[in-house]
JSON list of C-alpha atoms in Angstrom, two decimals:
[
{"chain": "A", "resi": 12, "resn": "UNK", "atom": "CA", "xyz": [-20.46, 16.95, 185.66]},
{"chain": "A", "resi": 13, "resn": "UNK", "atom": "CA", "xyz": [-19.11, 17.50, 182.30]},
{"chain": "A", "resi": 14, "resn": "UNK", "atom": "CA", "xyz": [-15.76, 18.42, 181.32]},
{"chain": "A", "resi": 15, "resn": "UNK", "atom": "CA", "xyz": [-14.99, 21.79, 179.59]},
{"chain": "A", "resi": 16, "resn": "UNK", "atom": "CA", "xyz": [-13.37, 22.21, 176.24]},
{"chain": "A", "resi": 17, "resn": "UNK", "atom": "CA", "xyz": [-9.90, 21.50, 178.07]},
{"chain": "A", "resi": 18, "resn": "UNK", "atom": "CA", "xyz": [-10.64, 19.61, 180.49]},
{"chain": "A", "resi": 19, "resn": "UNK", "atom": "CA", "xyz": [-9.34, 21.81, 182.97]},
{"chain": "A", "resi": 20, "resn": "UNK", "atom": "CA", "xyz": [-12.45, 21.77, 185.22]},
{"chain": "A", "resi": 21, "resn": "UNK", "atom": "CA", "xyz": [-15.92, 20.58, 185.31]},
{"chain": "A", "resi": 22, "resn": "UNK", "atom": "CA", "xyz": [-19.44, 22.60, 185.04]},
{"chain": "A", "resi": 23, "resn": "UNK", "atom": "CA", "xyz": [-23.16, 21.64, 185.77]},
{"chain": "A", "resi": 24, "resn": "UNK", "atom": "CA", "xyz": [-25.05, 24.05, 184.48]},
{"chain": "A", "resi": 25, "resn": "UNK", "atom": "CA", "xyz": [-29.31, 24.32, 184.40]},
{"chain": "A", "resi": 26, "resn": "UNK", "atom": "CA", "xyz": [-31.35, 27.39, 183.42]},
{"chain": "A", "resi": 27, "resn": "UNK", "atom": "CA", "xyz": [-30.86, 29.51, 186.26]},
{"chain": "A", "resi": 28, "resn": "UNK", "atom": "CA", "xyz": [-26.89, 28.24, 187.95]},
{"chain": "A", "resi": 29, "resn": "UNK", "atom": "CA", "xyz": [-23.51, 26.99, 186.79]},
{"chain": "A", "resi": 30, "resn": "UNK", "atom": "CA", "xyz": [-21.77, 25.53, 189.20]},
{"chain": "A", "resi": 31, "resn": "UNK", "atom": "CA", "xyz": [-17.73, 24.97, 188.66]},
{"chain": "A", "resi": 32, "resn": "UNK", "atom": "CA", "xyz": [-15.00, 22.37, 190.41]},
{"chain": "A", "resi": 33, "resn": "UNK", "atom": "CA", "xyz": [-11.56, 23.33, 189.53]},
{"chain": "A", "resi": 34, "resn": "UNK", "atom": "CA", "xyz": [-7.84, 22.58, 190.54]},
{"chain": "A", "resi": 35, "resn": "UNK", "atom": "CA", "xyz": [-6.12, 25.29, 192.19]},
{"chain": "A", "resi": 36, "resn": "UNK", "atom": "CA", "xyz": [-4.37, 26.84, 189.13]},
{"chain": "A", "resi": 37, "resn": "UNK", "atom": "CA", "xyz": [-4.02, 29.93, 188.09]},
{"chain": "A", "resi": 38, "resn": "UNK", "atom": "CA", "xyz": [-4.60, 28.80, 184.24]},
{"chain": "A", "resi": 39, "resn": "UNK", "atom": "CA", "xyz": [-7.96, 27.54, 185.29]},
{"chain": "A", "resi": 40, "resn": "UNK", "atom": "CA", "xyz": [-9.37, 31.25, 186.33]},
{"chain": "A", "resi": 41, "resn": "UNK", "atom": "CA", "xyz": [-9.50, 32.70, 182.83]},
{"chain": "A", "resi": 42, "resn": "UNK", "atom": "CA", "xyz": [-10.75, 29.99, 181.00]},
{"chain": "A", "resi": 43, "resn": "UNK", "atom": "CA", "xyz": [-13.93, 29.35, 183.98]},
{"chain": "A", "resi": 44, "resn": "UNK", "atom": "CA", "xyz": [-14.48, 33.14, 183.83]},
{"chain": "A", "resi": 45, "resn": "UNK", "atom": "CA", "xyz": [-14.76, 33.05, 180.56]},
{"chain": "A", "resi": 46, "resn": "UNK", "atom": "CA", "xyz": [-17.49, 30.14, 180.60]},
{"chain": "A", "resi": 47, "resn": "UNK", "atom": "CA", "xyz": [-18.97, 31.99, 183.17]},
{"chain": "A", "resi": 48, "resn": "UNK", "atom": "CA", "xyz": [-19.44, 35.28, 181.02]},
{"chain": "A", "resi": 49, "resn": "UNK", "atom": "CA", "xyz": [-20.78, 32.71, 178.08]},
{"chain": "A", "resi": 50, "resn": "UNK", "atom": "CA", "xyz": [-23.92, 31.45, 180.94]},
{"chain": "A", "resi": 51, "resn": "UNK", "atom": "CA", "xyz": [-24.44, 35.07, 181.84]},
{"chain": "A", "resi": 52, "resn": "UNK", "atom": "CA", "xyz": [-24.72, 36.00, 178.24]},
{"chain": "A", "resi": 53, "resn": "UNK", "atom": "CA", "xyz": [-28.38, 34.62, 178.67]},
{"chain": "A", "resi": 54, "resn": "UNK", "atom": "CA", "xyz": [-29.45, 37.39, 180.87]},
{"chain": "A", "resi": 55, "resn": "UNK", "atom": "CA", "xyz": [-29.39, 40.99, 181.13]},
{"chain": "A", "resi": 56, "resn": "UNK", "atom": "CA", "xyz": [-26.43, 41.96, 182.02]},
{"chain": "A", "resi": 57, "resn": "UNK", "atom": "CA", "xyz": [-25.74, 45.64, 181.67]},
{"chain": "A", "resi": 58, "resn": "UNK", "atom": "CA", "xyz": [-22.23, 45.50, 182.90]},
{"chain": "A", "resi": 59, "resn": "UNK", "atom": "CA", "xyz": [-20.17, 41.78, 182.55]},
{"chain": "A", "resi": 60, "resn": "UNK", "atom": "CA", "xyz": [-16.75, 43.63, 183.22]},
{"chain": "A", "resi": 61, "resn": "UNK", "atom": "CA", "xyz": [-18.55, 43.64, 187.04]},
{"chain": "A", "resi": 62, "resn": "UNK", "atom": "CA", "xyz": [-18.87, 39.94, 187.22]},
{"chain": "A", "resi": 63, "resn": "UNK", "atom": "CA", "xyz": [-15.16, 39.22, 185.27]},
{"chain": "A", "resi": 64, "resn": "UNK", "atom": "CA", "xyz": [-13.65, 41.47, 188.28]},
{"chain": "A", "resi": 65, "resn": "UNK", "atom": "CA", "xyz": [-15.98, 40.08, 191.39]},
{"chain": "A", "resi": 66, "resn": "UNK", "atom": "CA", "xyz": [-15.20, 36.14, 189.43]},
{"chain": "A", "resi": 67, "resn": "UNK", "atom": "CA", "xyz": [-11.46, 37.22, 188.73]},
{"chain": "A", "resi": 68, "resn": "UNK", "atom": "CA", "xyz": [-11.37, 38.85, 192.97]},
{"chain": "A", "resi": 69, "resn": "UNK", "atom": "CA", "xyz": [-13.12, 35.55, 194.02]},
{"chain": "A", "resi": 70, "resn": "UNK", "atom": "CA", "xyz": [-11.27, 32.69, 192.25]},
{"chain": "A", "resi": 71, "resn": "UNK", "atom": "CA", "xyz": [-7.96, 34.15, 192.63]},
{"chain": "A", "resi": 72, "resn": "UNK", "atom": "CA", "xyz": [-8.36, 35.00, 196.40]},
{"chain": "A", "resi": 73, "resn": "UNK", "atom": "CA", "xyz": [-9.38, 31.71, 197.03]},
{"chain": "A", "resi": 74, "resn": "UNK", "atom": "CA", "xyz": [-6.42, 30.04, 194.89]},
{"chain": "A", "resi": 75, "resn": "UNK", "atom": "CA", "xyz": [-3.54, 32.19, 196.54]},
{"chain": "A", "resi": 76, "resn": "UNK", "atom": "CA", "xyz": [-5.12, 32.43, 199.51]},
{"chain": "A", "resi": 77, "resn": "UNK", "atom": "CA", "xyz": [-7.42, 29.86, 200.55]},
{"chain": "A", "resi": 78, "resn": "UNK", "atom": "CA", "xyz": [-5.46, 26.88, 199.21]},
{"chain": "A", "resi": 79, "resn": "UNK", "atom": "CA", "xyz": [-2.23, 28.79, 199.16]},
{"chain": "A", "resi": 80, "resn": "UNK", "atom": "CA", "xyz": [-1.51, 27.74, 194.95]},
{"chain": "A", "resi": 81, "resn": "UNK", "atom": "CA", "xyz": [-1.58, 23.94, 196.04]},
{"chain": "A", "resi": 82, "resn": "UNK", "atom": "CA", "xyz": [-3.08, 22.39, 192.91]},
{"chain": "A", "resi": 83, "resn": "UNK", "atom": "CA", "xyz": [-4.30, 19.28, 194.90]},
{"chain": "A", "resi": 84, "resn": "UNK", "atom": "CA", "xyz": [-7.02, 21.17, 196.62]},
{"chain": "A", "resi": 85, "resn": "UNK", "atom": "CA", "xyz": [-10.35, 22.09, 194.97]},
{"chain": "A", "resi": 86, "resn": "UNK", "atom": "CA", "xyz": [-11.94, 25.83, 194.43]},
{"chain": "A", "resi": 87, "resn": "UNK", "atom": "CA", "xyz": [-16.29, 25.49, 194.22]},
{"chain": "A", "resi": 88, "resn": "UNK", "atom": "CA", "xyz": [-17.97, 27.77, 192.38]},
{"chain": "A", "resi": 89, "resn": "UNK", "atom": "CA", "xyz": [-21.47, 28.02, 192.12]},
{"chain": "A", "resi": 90, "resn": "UNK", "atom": "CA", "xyz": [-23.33, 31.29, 189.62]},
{"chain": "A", "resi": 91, "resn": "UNK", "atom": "CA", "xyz": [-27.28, 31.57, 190.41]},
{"chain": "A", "resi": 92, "resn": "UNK", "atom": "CA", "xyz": [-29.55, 34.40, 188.57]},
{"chain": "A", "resi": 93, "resn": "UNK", "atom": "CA", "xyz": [-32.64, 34.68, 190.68]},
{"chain": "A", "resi": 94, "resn": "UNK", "atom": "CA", "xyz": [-36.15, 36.44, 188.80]},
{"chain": "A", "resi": 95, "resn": "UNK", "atom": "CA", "xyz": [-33.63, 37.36, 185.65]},
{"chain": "A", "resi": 96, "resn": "UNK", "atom": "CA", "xyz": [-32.46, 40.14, 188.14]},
{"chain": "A", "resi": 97, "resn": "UNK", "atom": "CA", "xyz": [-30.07, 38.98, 191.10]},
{"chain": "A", "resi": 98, "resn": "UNK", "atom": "CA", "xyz": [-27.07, 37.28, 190.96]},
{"chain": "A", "resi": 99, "resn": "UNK", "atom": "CA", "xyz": [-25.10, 35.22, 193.35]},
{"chain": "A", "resi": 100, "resn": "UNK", "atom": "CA", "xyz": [-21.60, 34.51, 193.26]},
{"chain": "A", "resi": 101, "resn": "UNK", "atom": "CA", "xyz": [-20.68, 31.94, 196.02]},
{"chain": "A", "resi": 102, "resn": "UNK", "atom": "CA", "xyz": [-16.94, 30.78, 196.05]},
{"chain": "A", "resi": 103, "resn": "UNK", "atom": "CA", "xyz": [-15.59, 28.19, 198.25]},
{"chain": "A", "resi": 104, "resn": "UNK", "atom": "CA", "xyz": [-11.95, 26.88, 198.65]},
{"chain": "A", "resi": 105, "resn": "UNK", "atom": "CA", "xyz": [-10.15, 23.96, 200.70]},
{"chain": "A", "resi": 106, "resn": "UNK", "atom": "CA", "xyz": [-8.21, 26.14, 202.66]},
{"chain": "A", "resi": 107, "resn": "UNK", "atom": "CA", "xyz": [-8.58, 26.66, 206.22]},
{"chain": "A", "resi": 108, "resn": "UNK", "atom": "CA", "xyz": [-10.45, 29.77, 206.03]},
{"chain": "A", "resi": 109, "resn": "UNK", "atom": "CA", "xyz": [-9.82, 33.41, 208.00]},
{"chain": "A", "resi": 110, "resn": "UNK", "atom": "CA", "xyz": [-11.25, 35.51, 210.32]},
{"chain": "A", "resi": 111, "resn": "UNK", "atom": "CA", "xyz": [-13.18, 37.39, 208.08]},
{"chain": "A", "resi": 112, "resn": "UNK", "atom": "CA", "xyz": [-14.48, 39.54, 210.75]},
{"chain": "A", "resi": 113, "resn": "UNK", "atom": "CA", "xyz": [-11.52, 41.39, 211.00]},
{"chain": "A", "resi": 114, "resn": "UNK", "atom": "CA", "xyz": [-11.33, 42.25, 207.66]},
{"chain": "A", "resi": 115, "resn": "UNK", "atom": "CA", "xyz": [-11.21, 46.09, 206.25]},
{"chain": "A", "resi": 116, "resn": "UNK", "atom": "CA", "xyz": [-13.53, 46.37, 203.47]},
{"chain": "A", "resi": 117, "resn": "UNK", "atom": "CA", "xyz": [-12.43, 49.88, 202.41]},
{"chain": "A", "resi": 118, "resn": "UNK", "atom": "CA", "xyz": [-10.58, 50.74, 199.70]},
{"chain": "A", "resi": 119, "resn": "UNK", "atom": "CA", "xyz": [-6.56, 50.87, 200.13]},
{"chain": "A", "resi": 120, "resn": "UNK", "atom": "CA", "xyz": [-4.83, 54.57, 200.38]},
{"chain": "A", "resi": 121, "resn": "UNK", "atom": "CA", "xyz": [-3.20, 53.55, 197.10]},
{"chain": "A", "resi": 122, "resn": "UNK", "atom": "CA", "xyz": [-5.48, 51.11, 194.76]},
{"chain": "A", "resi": 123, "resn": "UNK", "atom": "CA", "xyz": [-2.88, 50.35, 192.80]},
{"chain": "A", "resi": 124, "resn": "UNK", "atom": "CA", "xyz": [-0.89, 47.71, 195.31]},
{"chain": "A", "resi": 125, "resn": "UNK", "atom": "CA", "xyz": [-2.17, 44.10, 194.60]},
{"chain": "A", "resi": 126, "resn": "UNK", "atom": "CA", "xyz": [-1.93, 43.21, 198.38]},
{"chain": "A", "resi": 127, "resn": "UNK", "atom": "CA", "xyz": [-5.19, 44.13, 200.59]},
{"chain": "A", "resi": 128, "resn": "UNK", "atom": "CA", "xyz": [-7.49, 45.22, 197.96]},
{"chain": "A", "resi": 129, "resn": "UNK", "atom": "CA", "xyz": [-9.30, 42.30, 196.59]},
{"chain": "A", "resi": 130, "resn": "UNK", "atom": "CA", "xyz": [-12.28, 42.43, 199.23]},
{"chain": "A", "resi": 131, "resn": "UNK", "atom": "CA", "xyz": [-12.29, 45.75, 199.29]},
{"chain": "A", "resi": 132, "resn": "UNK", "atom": "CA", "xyz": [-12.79, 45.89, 195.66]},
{"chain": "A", "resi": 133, "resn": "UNK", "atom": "CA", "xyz": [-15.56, 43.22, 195.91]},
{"chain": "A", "resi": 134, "resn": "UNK", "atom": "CA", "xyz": [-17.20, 45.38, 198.15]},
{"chain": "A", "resi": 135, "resn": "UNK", "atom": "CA", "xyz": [-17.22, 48.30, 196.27]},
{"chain": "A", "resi": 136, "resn": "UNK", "atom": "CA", "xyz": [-18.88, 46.40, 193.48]},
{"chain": "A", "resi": 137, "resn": "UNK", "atom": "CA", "xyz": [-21.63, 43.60, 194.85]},
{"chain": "A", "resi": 138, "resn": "UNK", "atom": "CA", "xyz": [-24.55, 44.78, 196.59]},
{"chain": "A", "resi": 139, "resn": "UNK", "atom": "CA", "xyz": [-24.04, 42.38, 199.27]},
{"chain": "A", "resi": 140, "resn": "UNK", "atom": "CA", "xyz": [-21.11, 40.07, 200.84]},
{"chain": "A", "resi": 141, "resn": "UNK", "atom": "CA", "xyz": [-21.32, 37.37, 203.34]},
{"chain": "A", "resi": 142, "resn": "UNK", "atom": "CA", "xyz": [-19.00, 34.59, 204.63]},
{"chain": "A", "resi": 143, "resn": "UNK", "atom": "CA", "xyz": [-19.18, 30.91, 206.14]},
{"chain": "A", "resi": 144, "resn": "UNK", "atom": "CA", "xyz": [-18.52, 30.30, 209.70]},
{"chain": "A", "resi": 145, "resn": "UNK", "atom": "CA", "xyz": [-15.38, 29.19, 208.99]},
{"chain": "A", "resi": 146, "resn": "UNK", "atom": "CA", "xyz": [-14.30, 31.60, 206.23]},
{"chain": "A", "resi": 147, "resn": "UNK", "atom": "CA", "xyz": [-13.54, 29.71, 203.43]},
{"chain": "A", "resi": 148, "resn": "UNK", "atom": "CA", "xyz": [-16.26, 30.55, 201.51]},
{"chain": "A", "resi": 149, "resn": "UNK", "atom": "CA", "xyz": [-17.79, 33.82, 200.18]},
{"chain": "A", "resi": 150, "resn": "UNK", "atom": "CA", "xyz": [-20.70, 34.74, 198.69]},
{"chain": "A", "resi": 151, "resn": "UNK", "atom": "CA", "xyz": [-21.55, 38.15, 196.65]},
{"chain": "A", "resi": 152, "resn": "UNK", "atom": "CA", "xyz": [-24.64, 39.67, 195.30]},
{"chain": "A", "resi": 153, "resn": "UNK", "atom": "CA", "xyz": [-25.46, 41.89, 192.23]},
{"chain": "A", "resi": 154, "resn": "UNK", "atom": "CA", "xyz": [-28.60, 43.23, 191.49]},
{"chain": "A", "resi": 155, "resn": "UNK", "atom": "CA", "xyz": [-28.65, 43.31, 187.59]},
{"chain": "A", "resi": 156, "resn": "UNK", "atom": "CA", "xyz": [-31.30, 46.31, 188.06]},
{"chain": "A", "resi": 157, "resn": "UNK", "atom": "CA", "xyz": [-29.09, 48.60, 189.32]},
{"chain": "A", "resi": 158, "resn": "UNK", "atom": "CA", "xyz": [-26.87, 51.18, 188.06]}
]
């Protein structure tokens, strides 16, 4: 793994994924995003501000949540672009994970509140979203073909 221009967290990146290993801090999310938008760059992307939000949803849902802000536990991130079309976002934290079965993936009554609308939002924008048995990972799927 190399280091990125900080130092802040490490990327392997070939051709078609990037995957990311970063400390549980809320500095970290920008800067990986950004990286993240600079691999994507490569492919067609007709709307990045998709991936910054799913990326943004993901990371900080798994920092706040998953390893509840405790900067000794890891958050994985791995970006894959299948046939120049379909993405995969697959997010993984340290935490103990949650029933995700039980969670409502509609939008909140009121968008605006912070609380309860990150997997809704995720919803609302990937084409698909799945979870490990145990629930501390999540992985989301875009279709770069669509509108």
């Amino acid at each position: 793994l190399e280091d990125n221009r900080a130092g802040l967290w490490k990327a392997e990146e070939t051709n078609e994924t990037i995957d990311f290993k970063c400390m549980s801090e809320l500095r970290n999310v920008e800067g990986l995003i950004k990286d993240a938008l600079i691999f994507l760059n490569g492919f067609d992307v007709k709307y990045p501000w998709q991936f910054k939000l799913l990326l943004r949803e993901l990371l900080i849902n798994a920092l706040i949540h998953g390893n509840r802000n405790d900067s000794s536990k890891m958050i994985y991130c791995t970006i894959e672009v299948e046939d120049d079309r379909l993405v995969t976002i697959t997010v993984e934290d340290e935490g103990n994970g949650f029933d995700y079965r039980n969670v409502n993936l509609t939008i909140p009554a009121d968008p605006r509140k912070l609380q309860k609308r990150g997997f809704p939002l995720i919803n609302a924008i990937c084409d698909e979203i799945s979870f490990n048995s145990v629930g501390n990972q999540v992985t989301v799927k875009v279709d770069l073909d669509e509108d």
